[in-house]
mmCIF file with all atom_site columns, C-alpha atoms in Angstrom:
data_model
loop_
_atom_site.group_PDB
_atom_site.id
_atom_site.type_symbol
_atom_site.label_atom_id
_atom_site.label_alt_id
_atom_site.label_comp_id
_atom_site.label_asym_id
_atom_site.label_entity_id
_atom_site.label_seq_id
_atom_site.pdbx_PDB_ins_code
_atom_site.Cartn_x
_atom_site.Cartn_y
_atom_site.Cartn_z
_atom_site.occupancy
_atom_site.B_iso_or_equiv
_atom_site.pdbx_formal_charge
_atom_site.auth_seq_id
_atom_site.auth_comp_id
_atom_site.auth_asym_id
_atom_site.auth_atom_id
_atom_site.pdbx_PDB_model_num
ATOM 1   C CA . LEU U 1 1   ? -10.254 -35.013 14.060  1.00 80.00 ? 25  LEU U CA 1
ATOM 2   C CA . ALA U 1 2   ? -6.576  -34.144 13.609  1.00 81.00 ? 26  ALA U CA 1
ATOM 3   C CA . GLY U 1 3   ? -4.216  -37.092 13.778  1.00 87.00 ? 27  GLY U CA 1
ATOM 4   C CA . PRO U 1 4   ? -0.399  -37.250 13.700  1.00 85.00 ? 28  PRO U CA 1
ATOM 5   C CA . SER U 1 5   ? -0.393  -37.073 9.889   1.00 86.00 ? 29  SER U CA 1
ATOM 6   C CA . THR U 1 6   ? -2.768  -34.076 9.720   1.00 89.00 ? 30  THR U CA 1
ATOM 7   C CA . SER U 1 7   ? -1.526  -30.616 8.731   1.00 88.00 ? 31  SER U CA 1
ATOM 8   C CA . VAL U 1 8   ? -3.319  -27.538 10.046  1.00 90.00 ? 32  VAL U CA 1
ATOM 9   C CA . LEU U 1 9   ? -2.769  -24.139 8.432   1.00 88.00 ? 33  LEU U CA 1
ATOM 10  C CA . LEU U 1 10  ? -4.300  -20.954 9.813   1.00 89.00 ? 34  LEU U CA 1
ATOM 11  C CA . VAL U 1 11  ? -4.132  -17.481 8.259   1.00 87.00 ? 35  VAL U CA 1
ATOM 12  C CA . SER U 1 12  ? -5.802  -14.394 9.699   1.00 87.00 ? 36  SER U CA 1
ATOM 13  C CA . ASP U 1 13  ? -7.310  -11.309 8.157   1.00 86.00 ? 37  ASP U CA 1
ATOM 14  C CA . HIS U 1 14  ? -5.142  -8.170  8.224   1.00 84.00 ? 38  HIS U CA 1
ATOM 15  C CA . GLY U 1 15  ? -5.057  -5.767  11.146  1.00 83.00 ? 39  GLY U CA 1
ATOM 16  C CA . ASN U 1 16  ? -5.462  -1.989  11.360  1.00 85.00 ? 40  ASN U CA 1
ATOM 17  C CA . VAL U 1 17  ? -3.024  0.795   12.177  1.00 84.00 ? 41  VAL U CA 1
ATOM 18  C CA . THR U 1 18  ? -3.762  3.524   14.724  1.00 84.00 ? 42  THR U CA 1
ATOM 19  C CA . ASN U 1 19  ? -4.598  6.858   13.082  1.00 85.00 ? 43  ASN U CA 1
ATOM 20  C CA . ARG U 1 20  ? -2.401  9.719   14.317  1.00 87.00 ? 44  ARG U CA 1
ATOM 21  C CA . PHE U 1 21  ? -2.618  12.183  11.421  1.00 90.00 ? 45  PHE U CA 1
ATOM 22  C CA . GLY U 1 22  ? -5.241  12.868  8.790   1.00 90.00 ? 46  GLY U CA 1
ATOM 23  C CA . ALA U 1 23  ? -3.550  13.619  5.464   1.00 92.00 ? 47  ALA U CA 1
ATOM 24  C CA . SER U 1 24  ? -5.670  14.992  2.618   1.00 92.00 ? 48  SER U CA 1
ATOM 25  C CA . ILE U 1 25  ? -3.982  14.350  -0.728  1.00 93.00 ? 49  ILE U CA 1
ATOM 26  C CA . SER U 1 26  ? -6.473  16.718  -2.402  1.00 92.00 ? 50  SER U CA 1
ATOM 27  C CA . MET U 1 27  ? -5.444  19.552  -0.107  1.00 93.00 ? 51  MET U CA 1
ATOM 28  C CA . ARG U 1 28  ? -1.754  18.817  -0.678  1.00 95.00 ? 52  ARG U CA 1
ATOM 29  C CA . LEU U 1 29  ? -2.186  19.062  -4.450  1.00 96.00 ? 53  LEU U CA 1
ATOM 30  C CA . LEU U 1 30  ? -4.115  22.304  -4.009  1.00 95.00 ? 54  LEU U CA 1
ATOM 31  C CA . GLU U 1 31  ? -1.644  23.951  -1.642  1.00 94.00 ? 55  GLU U CA 1
ATOM 32  C CA . THR U 1 32  ? 1.304   23.101  -3.912  1.00 97.00 ? 56  THR U CA 1
ATOM 33  C CA . GLY U 1 33  ? -0.462  24.534  -6.981  1.00 97.00 ? 57  GLY U CA 1
ATOM 34  C CA . LEU U 1 34  ? -0.752  21.204  -8.770  1.00 98.00 ? 58  LEU U CA 1
ATOM 35  C CA . ALA U 1 35  ? -4.545  21.334  -8.525  1.00 97.00 ? 59  ALA U CA 1
ATOM 36  C CA . VAL U 1 36  ? -7.053  24.204  -8.686  1.00 97.00 ? 60  VAL U CA 1
ATOM 37  C CA . LYS U 1 37  ? -10.705 24.475  -7.685  1.00 95.00 ? 61  LYS U CA 1
ATOM 38  C CA . ASN U 1 38  ? -13.686 25.182  -9.908  1.00 94.00 ? 62  ASN U CA 1
ATOM 39  C CA . GLY U 1 39  ? -16.609 27.463  -9.107  1.00 92.00 ? 63  GLY U CA 1
ATOM 40  C CA . LYS U 1 40  ? -18.212 24.777  -6.908  1.00 91.00 ? 64  LYS U CA 1
ATOM 41  C CA . GLY U 1 41  ? -15.133 24.442  -4.720  1.00 89.00 ? 65  GLY U CA 1
ATOM 42  C CA . ARG U 1 42  ? -14.112 21.091  -6.165  1.00 91.00 ? 66  ARG U CA 1
ATOM 43  C CA . ILE U 1 43  ? -10.900 20.185  -7.968  1.00 94.00 ? 67  ILE U CA 1
ATOM 44  C CA . ASP U 1 44  ? -11.119 21.236  -11.613 1.00 96.00 ? 68  ASP U CA 1
ATOM 45  C CA . ARG U 1 45  ? -9.784  18.225  -13.492 1.00 95.00 ? 69  ARG U CA 1
ATOM 46  C CA . LYS U 1 46  ? -9.405  20.049  -16.799 1.00 95.00 ? 70  LYS U CA 1
ATOM 47  C CA . LYS U 1 47  ? -7.340  22.916  -15.376 1.00 96.00 ? 71  LYS U CA 1
ATOM 48  C CA . SER U 1 48  ? -5.364  20.988  -12.746 1.00 97.00 ? 72  SER U CA 1
ATOM 49  C CA . LEU U 1 49  ? -1.980  19.410  -13.437 1.00 97.00 ? 73  LEU U CA 1
ATOM 50  C CA . ALA U 1 50  ? -2.892  16.454  -11.199 1.00 97.00 ? 74  ALA U CA 1
ATOM 51  C CA . TYR U 1 51  ? -5.811  15.172  -9.123  1.00 96.00 ? 75  TYR U CA 1
ATOM 52  C CA . PRO U 1 52  ? -6.693  12.117  -6.987  1.00 94.00 ? 76  PRO U CA 1
ATOM 53  C CA . ASN U 1 53  ? -7.726  9.027   -8.927  1.00 92.00 ? 77  ASN U CA 1
ATOM 54  C CA . ASP U 1 54  ? -11.276 7.732   -8.362  1.00 84.00 ? 78  ASP U CA 1
ATOM 55  C CA . LEU U 1 55  ? -10.450 4.026   -8.579  1.00 82.00 ? 79  LEU U CA 1
ATOM 56  C CA . VAL U 1 56  ? -7.797  3.600   -5.880  1.00 83.00 ? 80  VAL U CA 1
ATOM 57  C CA . SER U 1 57  ? -7.191  5.993   -2.979  1.00 83.00 ? 81  SER U CA 1
ATOM 58  C CA . THR U 1 58  ? -3.397  5.797   -3.365  1.00 89.00 ? 82  THR U CA 1
ATOM 59  C CA . TRP U 1 59  ? -3.311  6.772   -7.040  1.00 94.00 ? 83  TRP U CA 1
ATOM 60  C CA . ILE U 1 60  ? -2.925  10.234  -8.580  1.00 95.00 ? 84  ILE U CA 1
ATOM 61  C CA . THR U 1 61  ? -3.881  11.105  -12.163 1.00 96.00 ? 85  THR U CA 1
ATOM 62  C CA . VAL U 1 62  ? -1.587  13.403  -14.171 1.00 97.00 ? 86  VAL U CA 1
ATOM 63  C CA . ASN U 1 63  ? -3.233  15.748  -16.675 1.00 95.00 ? 87  ASN U CA 1
ATOM 64  C CA . ALA U 1 64  ? -0.731  15.236  -19.503 1.00 96.00 ? 88  ALA U CA 1
ATOM 65  C CA . LYS U 1 65  ? -0.272  12.754  -22.329 1.00 95.00 ? 89  LYS U CA 1
ATOM 66  C CA . PRO U 1 66  ? 1.717   9.646   -21.334 1.00 95.00 ? 90  PRO U CA 1
ATOM 67  C CA . GLY U 1 67  ? 5.037   9.303   -23.113 1.00 93.00 ? 91  GLY U CA 1
ATOM 68  C CA . THR U 1 68  ? 5.642   13.054  -23.394 1.00 97.00 ? 92  THR U CA 1
ATOM 69  C CA . ALA U 1 69  ? 8.259   15.105  -21.562 1.00 97.00 ? 93  ALA U CA 1
ATOM 70  C CA . ARG U 1 70  ? 5.428   17.115  -19.998 1.00 97.00 ? 94  ARG U CA 1
ATOM 71  C CA . TYR U 1 71  ? 3.892   13.950  -18.534 1.00 97.00 ? 95  TYR U CA 1
ATOM 72  C CA . GLU U 1 72  ? 7.103   12.966  -16.780 1.00 97.00 ? 96  GLU U CA 1
ATOM 73  C CA . GLN U 1 73  ? 7.717   16.523  -15.587 1.00 97.00 ? 97  GLN U CA 1
ATOM 74  C CA . VAL U 1 74  ? 4.335   16.623  -13.858 1.00 98.00 ? 98  VAL U CA 1
ATOM 75  C CA . GLN U 1 75  ? 4.928   13.173  -12.352 1.00 98.00 ? 99  GLN U CA 1
ATOM 76  C CA . ASP U 1 76  ? 8.188   14.503  -10.883 1.00 98.00 ? 100 ASP U CA 1
ATOM 77  C CA . LYS U 1 77  ? 6.407   17.571  -9.495  1.00 98.00 ? 101 LYS U CA 1
ATOM 78  C CA . VAL U 1 78  ? 3.736   15.412  -7.860  1.00 98.00 ? 102 VAL U CA 1
ATOM 79  C CA . ILE U 1 79  ? 6.300   13.103  -6.272  1.00 98.00 ? 103 ILE U CA 1
ATOM 80  C CA . ASP U 1 80  ? 8.366   16.073  -5.036  1.00 98.00 ? 104 ASP U CA 1
ATOM 81  C CA . ALA U 1 81  ? 5.237   17.674  -3.560  1.00 97.00 ? 105 ALA U CA 1
ATOM 82  C CA . ILE U 1 82  ? 4.083   14.658  -1.596  1.00 97.00 ? 106 ILE U CA 1
ATOM 83  C CA . LEU U 1 83  ? 7.497   13.400  -0.453  1.00 97.00 ? 107 LEU U CA 1
ATOM 84  C CA . SER U 1 84  ? 8.292   16.865  0.971   1.00 97.00 ? 108 SER U CA 1
ATOM 85  C CA . TRP U 1 85  ? 4.960   16.845  2.854   1.00 97.00 ? 109 TRP U CA 1
ATOM 86  C CA . LYS U 1 86  ? 5.804   16.826  6.590   1.00 96.00 ? 110 LYS U CA 1
ATOM 87  C CA . THR U 1 87  ? 4.315   17.555  9.997   1.00 93.00 ? 111 THR U CA 1
ATOM 88  C CA . SER U 1 88  ? 5.630   20.443  12.111  1.00 91.00 ? 112 SER U CA 1
ATOM 89  C CA . ASN U 1 89  ? 8.055   18.054  13.830  1.00 91.00 ? 113 ASN U CA 1
ATOM 90  C CA . GLY U 1 90  ? 9.426   16.777  10.511  1.00 94.00 ? 114 GLY U CA 1
ATOM 91  C CA . LYS U 1 91  ? 7.622   13.439  10.109  1.00 93.00 ? 115 LYS U CA 1
ATOM 92  C CA . ARG U 1 92  ? 6.903   12.618  6.450   1.00 95.00 ? 116 ARG U CA 1
ATOM 93  C CA . ALA U 1 93  ? 3.293   11.887  5.514   1.00 95.00 ? 117 ALA U CA 1
ATOM 94  C CA . ILE U 1 94  ? 4.270   9.685   2.560   1.00 95.00 ? 118 ILE U CA 1
ATOM 95  C CA . ALA U 1 95  ? 6.390   6.535   2.856   1.00 94.00 ? 119 ALA U CA 1
ATOM 96  C CA . ALA U 1 96  ? 6.760   5.849   -0.878  1.00 94.00 ? 120 ALA U CA 1
ATOM 97  C CA . ALA U 1 97  ? 5.791   7.418   -4.214  1.00 96.00 ? 121 ALA U CA 1
ATOM 98  C CA . LEU U 1 98  ? 6.385   5.902   -7.640  1.00 96.00 ? 122 LEU U CA 1
ATOM 99  C CA . LYS U 1 99  ? 5.716   6.778   -11.276 1.00 97.00 ? 123 LYS U CA 1
ATOM 100 C CA . LYS U 1 100 ? 3.333   4.511   -13.169 1.00 96.00 ? 124 LYS U CA 1
ATOM 101 C CA . LYS U 1 101 ? 6.161   2.742   -14.975 1.00 95.00 ? 125 LYS U CA 1
ATOM 102 C CA . ASP U 1 102 ? 7.679   1.811   -11.609 1.00 95.00 ? 126 ASP U CA 1
ATOM 103 C CA . SER U 1 103 ? 4.432   0.997   -9.785  1.00 92.00 ? 127 SER U CA 1
ATOM 104 C CA . HIS U 1 104 ? 4.474   -2.662  -10.823 1.00 89.00 ? 128 HIS U CA 1
ATOM 105 C CA . LEU U 1 105 ? 7.025   -3.083  -8.011  1.00 84.00 ? 129 LEU U CA 1
ATOM 106 C CA . LEU U 1 106 ? 4.081   -2.591  -5.625  1.00 81.00 ? 130 LEU U CA 1
ATOM 107 C CA . GLY U 1 107 ? 1.743   -4.764  -7.684  1.00 83.00 ? 131 GLY U CA 1
ATOM 108 C CA . TYR U 1 108 ? 0.083   -1.953  -9.660  1.00 86.00 ? 132 TYR U CA 1
ATOM 109 C CA . TYR U 1 109 ? -0.007  -2.109  -13.456 1.00 88.00 ? 133 TYR U CA 1
ATOM 110 C CA . GLY U 1 110 ? -2.344  -2.011  -16.424 1.00 90.00 ? 134 GLY U CA 1
ATOM 111 C CA . LYS U 1 111 ? -4.379  0.549   -18.318 1.00 87.00 ? 135 LYS U CA 1
ATOM 112 C CA . GLU U 1 112 ? -6.305  1.863   -15.303 1.00 89.00 ? 136 GLU U CA 1
ATOM 113 C CA . CYS U 1 113 ? -3.269  2.228   -13.025 1.00 93.00 ? 137 CYS U CA 1
ATOM 114 C CA . GLY U 1 114 ? -2.704  5.734   -11.656 1.00 94.00 ? 138 GLY U CA 1
ATOM 115 C CA . ASP U 1 115 ? 0.082   7.915   -13.060 1.00 97.00 ? 139 ASP U CA 1
ATOM 116 C CA . VAL U 1 116 ? 1.609   8.207   -9.585  1.00 97.00 ? 140 VAL U CA 1
ATOM 117 C CA . THR U 1 117 ? 1.223   5.589   -6.846  1.00 95.00 ? 141 THR U CA 1
ATOM 118 C CA . PHE U 1 118 ? 1.839   6.502   -3.214  1.00 94.00 ? 142 PHE U CA 1
ATOM 119 C CA . HIS U 1 119 ? 1.500   5.020   0.259   1.00 92.00 ? 143 HIS U CA 1
ATOM 120 C CA . TYR U 1 120 ? 1.068   6.892   3.529   1.00 92.00 ? 144 TYR U CA 1
ATOM 121 C CA . ASN U 1 121 ? 3.575   6.622   6.355   1.00 91.00 ? 145 ASN U CA 1
ATOM 122 C CA . SER U 1 122 ? 2.820   4.849   9.644   1.00 87.00 ? 146 SER U CA 1
ATOM 123 C CA . GLY U 1 123 ? 0.082   6.659   11.567  1.00 86.00 ? 147 GLY U CA 1
ATOM 124 C CA . PHE U 1 124 ? -1.130  8.665   8.547   1.00 90.00 ? 148 PHE U CA 1
ATOM 125 C CA . THR U 1 125 ? -4.430  8.108   6.771   1.00 86.00 ? 149 THR U CA 1
ATOM 126 C CA . TRP U 1 126 ? -6.814  9.866   4.387   1.00 82.00 ? 150 TRP U CA 1
ATOM 127 C CA . ALA U 1 127 ? -9.220  10.603  7.302   1.00 65.00 ? 151 ALA U CA 1
ATOM 128 C CA . CYS U 1 128 ? -9.054  14.389  7.512   1.00 68.00 ? 152 CYS U CA 1
ATOM 129 C CA . GLY U 1 129 ? -12.723 15.370  7.814   1.00 66.00 ? 153 GLY U CA 1
ATOM 130 C CA . LYS U 1 130 ? -15.131 16.331  5.018   1.00 68.00 ? 154 LYS U CA 1
ATOM 131 C CA . ASN U 1 131 ? -13.842 19.899  4.667   1.00 67.00 ? 155 ASN U CA 1
ATOM 132 C CA . PRO U 1 132 ? -10.253 19.984  5.947   1.00 73.00 ? 156 PRO U CA 1
ATOM 133 C CA . ALA U 1 133 ? -8.740  23.418  6.512   1.00 77.00 ? 157 ALA U CA 1
ATOM 134 C CA . LYS U 1 134 ? -5.209  22.034  6.144   1.00 86.00 ? 158 LYS U CA 1
ATOM 135 C CA . SER U 1 135 ? -3.621  19.113  4.341   1.00 92.00 ? 159 SER U CA 1
ATOM 136 C CA . LEU U 1 136 ? -2.338  17.662  7.638   1.00 92.00 ? 160 LEU U CA 1
ATOM 137 C CA . MET U 1 137 ? -4.458  17.534  10.779  1.00 89.00 ? 161 MET U CA 1
ATOM 138 C CA . PRO U 1 138 ? -4.617  15.409  13.950  1.00 87.00 ? 162 PRO U CA 1
ATOM 139 C CA . ALA U 1 139 ? -6.650  12.301  13.195  1.00 84.00 ? 163 ALA U CA 1
ATOM 140 C CA . GLN U 1 140 ? -10.115 12.053  14.683  1.00 79.00 ? 164 GLN U CA 1
ATOM 141 C CA . GLY U 1 141 ? -9.452  8.730   16.405  1.00 79.00 ? 165 GLY U CA 1
ATOM 142 C CA . GLY U 1 142 ? -9.847  5.240   15.022  1.00 82.00 ? 166 GLY U CA 1
ATOM 143 C CA . ALA U 1 143 ? -7.601  2.950   13.024  1.00 83.00 ? 167 ALA U CA 1
ATOM 144 C CA . ASN U 1 144 ? -7.185  2.262   9.329   1.00 80.00 ? 168 ASN U CA 1
ATOM 145 C CA . HIS U 1 145 ? -5.729  -0.005  6.683   1.00 80.00 ? 169 HIS U CA 1
ATOM 146 C CA . GLY U 1 146 ? -5.189  0.294   2.963   1.00 76.00 ? 170 GLY U CA 1
ATOM 147 C CA . PRO U 1 147 ? -3.441  3.620   2.349   1.00 85.00 ? 171 PRO U CA 1
ATOM 148 C CA . GLN U 1 148 ? -0.245  2.639   4.165   1.00 83.00 ? 172 GLN U CA 1
ATOM 149 C CA . MET U 1 149 ? 2.496   0.225   3.136   1.00 82.00 ? 173 MET U CA 1
ATOM 150 C CA . PRO U 1 150 ? 1.374   -3.397  3.718   1.00 79.00 ? 174 PRO U CA 1
ATOM 151 C CA . VAL U 1 151 ? 4.078   -3.920  6.374   1.00 80.00 ? 175 VAL U CA 1
ATOM 152 C CA . THR U 1 152 ? 3.126   -0.791  8.354   1.00 81.00 ? 176 THR U CA 1
ATOM 153 C CA . PHE U 1 153 ? 3.346   -1.092  12.137  1.00 76.00 ? 177 PHE U CA 1
ATOM 154 C CA . TYR U 1 154 ? 2.417   1.642   14.570  1.00 69.00 ? 178 TYR U CA 1
ATOM 155 C CA . GLY U 1 155 ? 2.007   1.408   18.331  1.00 67.00 ? 179 GLY U CA 1
ATOM 156 C CA . ILE U 1 156 ? -0.052  -1.623  19.266  1.00 74.00 ? 180 ILE U CA 1
ATOM 157 C CA . SER U 1 157 ? -1.201  -2.803  15.840  1.00 78.00 ? 181 SER U CA 1
ATOM 158 C CA . ASP U 1 158 ? -0.159  -3.330  12.236  1.00 81.00 ? 182 ASP U CA 1
ATOM 159 C CA . ASN U 1 159 ? -1.423  -4.137  8.738   1.00 83.00 ? 183 ASN U CA 1
ATOM 160 C CA . LEU U 1 160 ? -0.019  -7.656  8.739   1.00 85.00 ? 184 LEU U CA 1
ATOM 161 C CA . SER U 1 161 ? -1.910  -10.918 9.032   1.00 85.00 ? 185 SER U CA 1
ATOM 162 C CA . PHE U 1 162 ? -0.487  -13.965 10.789  1.00 85.00 ? 186 PHE U CA 1
ATOM 163 C CA . TYR U 1 163 ? 0.172   -17.456 9.442   1.00 88.00 ? 187 TYR U CA 1
ATOM 164 C CA . VAL U 1 164 ? 0.369   -20.532 11.682  1.00 91.00 ? 188 VAL U CA 1
ATOM 165 C CA . LEU U 1 165 ? 1.269   -24.017 10.451  1.00 91.00 ? 189 LEU U CA 1
ATOM 166 C CA . LYS U 1 166 ? 1.336   -27.341 12.292  1.00 91.00 ? 190 LYS U CA 1
ATOM 167 C CA . GLY U 1 167 ? 1.970   -30.773 10.820  1.00 90.00 ? 191 GLY U CA 1
ATOM 168 C CA . PRO U 1 168 ? 4.548   -33.513 10.312  1.00 91.00 ? 192 PRO U CA 1
ATOM 169 C CA . ALA U 1 169 ? 6.259   -31.709 7.403   1.00 91.00 ? 193 ALA U CA 1
ATOM 170 C CA . PHE U 1 170 ? 6.716   -28.372 9.139   1.00 93.00 ? 194 PHE U CA 1
ATOM 171 C CA . ARG U 1 171 ? 9.475   -27.159 11.435  1.00 92.00 ? 195 ARG U CA 1
ATOM 172 C CA . LYS U 1 172 ? 8.381   -27.290 15.063  1.00 90.00 ? 196 LYS U CA 1
ATOM 173 C CA . GLY U 1 173 ? 8.381   -24.313 17.437  1.00 89.00 ? 197 GLY U CA 1
ATOM 174 C CA . GLU U 1 174 ? 10.011  -21.969 14.945  1.00 87.00 ? 198 GLU U CA 1
ATOM 175 C CA . ARG U 1 175 ? 9.106   -18.366 14.149  1.00 89.00 ? 199 ARG U CA 1
ATOM 176 C CA . HIS U 1 176 ? 9.690   -17.128 10.605  1.00 87.00 ? 200 HIS U CA 1
ATOM 177 C CA . ALA U 1 177 ? 12.481  -14.531 10.553  1.00 85.00 ? 201 ALA U CA 1
ATOM 178 C CA . ASP U 1 178 ? 10.972  -11.668 8.527   1.00 82.00 ? 202 ASP U CA 1
ATOM 179 C CA . GLU U 1 179 ? 14.085  -9.473  8.585   1.00 82.00 ? 203 GLU U CA 1
ATOM 180 C CA . LYS U 1 180 ? 16.277  -12.333 7.343   1.00 86.00 ? 204 LYS U CA 1
ATOM 181 C CA . ASN U 1 181 ? 13.966  -14.158 4.938   1.00 84.00 ? 205 ASN U CA 1
ATOM 182 C CA . GLY U 1 182 ? 11.413  -11.525 3.930   1.00 84.00 ? 206 GLY U CA 1
ATOM 183 C CA . PHE U 1 183 ? 7.691   -11.470 4.609   1.00 86.00 ? 207 PHE U CA 1
ATOM 184 C CA . ILE U 1 184 ? 5.461   -14.348 3.556   1.00 88.00 ? 208 ILE U CA 1
ATOM 185 C CA . ASN U 1 185 ? 2.966   -13.061 0.987   1.00 87.00 ? 209 ASN U CA 1
ATOM 186 C CA . LEU U 1 186 ? -0.671  -14.078 0.761   1.00 86.00 ? 210 LEU U CA 1
ATOM 187 C CA . VAL U 1 187 ? -0.004  -15.439 -2.733  1.00 90.00 ? 211 VAL U CA 1
ATOM 188 C CA . ASP U 1 188 ? 2.520   -17.867 -1.204  1.00 92.00 ? 212 ASP U CA 1
ATOM 189 C CA . ILE U 1 189 ? -0.136  -19.648 0.861   1.00 91.00 ? 213 ILE U CA 1
ATOM 190 C CA . VAL U 1 190 ? -1.701  -21.763 -1.910  1.00 93.00 ? 214 VAL U CA 1
ATOM 191 C CA . PRO U 1 191 ? 1.631   -23.089 -3.298  1.00 94.00 ? 215 PRO U CA 1
ATOM 192 C CA . THR U 1 192 ? 2.821   -23.855 0.238   1.00 92.00 ? 216 THR U CA 1
ATOM 193 C CA . ILE U 1 193 ? -0.392  -25.737 1.054   1.00 91.00 ? 217 ILE U CA 1
ATOM 194 C CA . CYS U 1 194 ? -0.147  -27.691 -2.213  1.00 92.00 ? 218 CYS U CA 1
ATOM 195 C CA . HIS U 1 195 ? 3.453   -28.657 -1.473  1.00 92.00 ? 219 HIS U CA 1
ATOM 196 C CA . ALA U 1 196 ? 2.500   -29.825 2.036   1.00 90.00 ? 220 ALA U CA 1
ATOM 197 C CA . ALA U 1 197 ? -0.360  -31.885 0.625   1.00 89.00 ? 221 ALA U CA 1
ATOM 198 C CA . GLY U 1 198 ? 1.742   -33.359 -2.186  1.00 90.00 ? 222 GLY U CA 1
ATOM 199 C CA . ILE U 1 199 ? -0.489  -32.012 -4.944  1.00 92.00 ? 223 ILE U CA 1
ATOM 200 C CA . THR U 1 200 ? 0.287   -29.990 -8.053  1.00 94.00 ? 224 THR U CA 1
ATOM 201 C CA . THR U 1 201 ? 0.180   -26.205 -7.678  1.00 93.00 ? 225 THR U CA 1
ATOM 202 C CA . PRO U 1 202 ? -2.410  -24.568 -10.014 1.00 93.00 ? 226 PRO U CA 1
ATOM 203 C CA . LYS U 1 203 ? -0.841  -23.084 -13.155 1.00 91.00 ? 227 LYS U CA 1
ATOM 204 C CA . ASP U 1 204 ? -2.198  -19.575 -12.536 1.00 91.00 ? 228 ASP U CA 1
ATOM 205 C CA . THR U 1 205 ? -0.723  -19.326 -9.031  1.00 91.00 ? 229 THR U CA 1
ATOM 206 C CA . THR U 1 206 ? 1.625   -16.355 -8.745  1.00 87.00 ? 230 THR U CA 1
ATOM 207 C CA . GLY U 1 207 ? 3.192   -17.128 -5.364  1.00 90.00 ? 231 GLY U CA 1
ATOM 208 C CA . THR U 1 208 ? 5.966   -19.524 -4.395  1.00 92.00 ? 232 THR U CA 1
ATOM 209 C CA . VAL U 1 209 ? 6.435   -22.415 -1.980  1.00 93.00 ? 233 VAL U CA 1
ATOM 210 C CA . ARG U 1 210 ? 8.061   -21.195 1.254   1.00 91.00 ? 234 ARG U CA 1
ATOM 211 C CA . TYR U 1 211 ? 10.438  -24.127 1.625   1.00 91.00 ? 235 TYR U CA 1
ATOM 212 C CA . GLY U 1 212 ? 11.999  -22.623 4.750   1.00 90.00 ? 236 GLY U CA 1
ATOM 213 C CA . LEU U 1 213 ? 8.845   -23.549 6.696   1.00 91.00 ? 237 LEU U CA 1
ATOM 214 C CA . PHE U 1 214 ? 9.427   -27.264 6.041   1.00 93.00 ? 238 PHE U CA 1
ATOM 215 C CA . LYS U 1 215 ? 11.755  -29.707 7.732   1.00 91.00 ? 239 LYS U CA 1
ATOM 216 C CA . ALA U 1 216 ? 14.927  -30.463 5.811   1.00 82.00 ? 240 ALA U CA 1
#
C-alpha cells in the first residue's frame, strides 16, 4: 500500500544485555556498614543509614531528614560505597550514582524519587541469587535490562532499540551518527513523526524533532 509519497517509520523494543556479574546492592550496603539486619535476617530500616528503595530497583533510600547536613553526609557515604565497589580484577559494578537533587539529569524527580539513584555497569545486574553470600558473584546466565545505563552495550547485545525511517522527506541510505549527534530518544519519535506528516506536535510532548534525519 506504500506509494512514493508514503513515509514508513519503524521503532523496535529495547534489547537485553548479557549478565556477567550478579551485584546485590543490599549486600553492598550491609558489608560497608550502611545497613544492618534485624532479628529475621532482613535489613532493619529504622537502624540502617540507607536501604534499597521498594519502588525502583536503582534507587536507595537514606535514613535522614532531607535538607540537613546529616542527609547529605549519608548520601555521600552511599555514593562512595557503591562507586568503590569492584570485582577482583578492578571492574566497577556501578556506572553512575547521583544524589536526588541531581537525579533529574537521568529523568528521575518528584516526591517518590530515591535519595540516591544509581545504574549498574555493563554486564552487571541485580541477579545474585535469593541468599547471596557476597555482594558480587558470577551471574547465573541470562540477560537483563533496566538496572544499567540506557546506552549499555556488552558483547553481542545492548539496551538500545532501533529506529528506521523511509519516505520522501528523509535522507536516503544514511545512518545516524550517535557519537557526533547524540542518541535519538524515544520521546523524540512523536515530534519527528508529526513534522514528517506536516501536523502540529501535541503540547504535552517532551521530545524534539530530529531535523538531521530530514533532507535539507
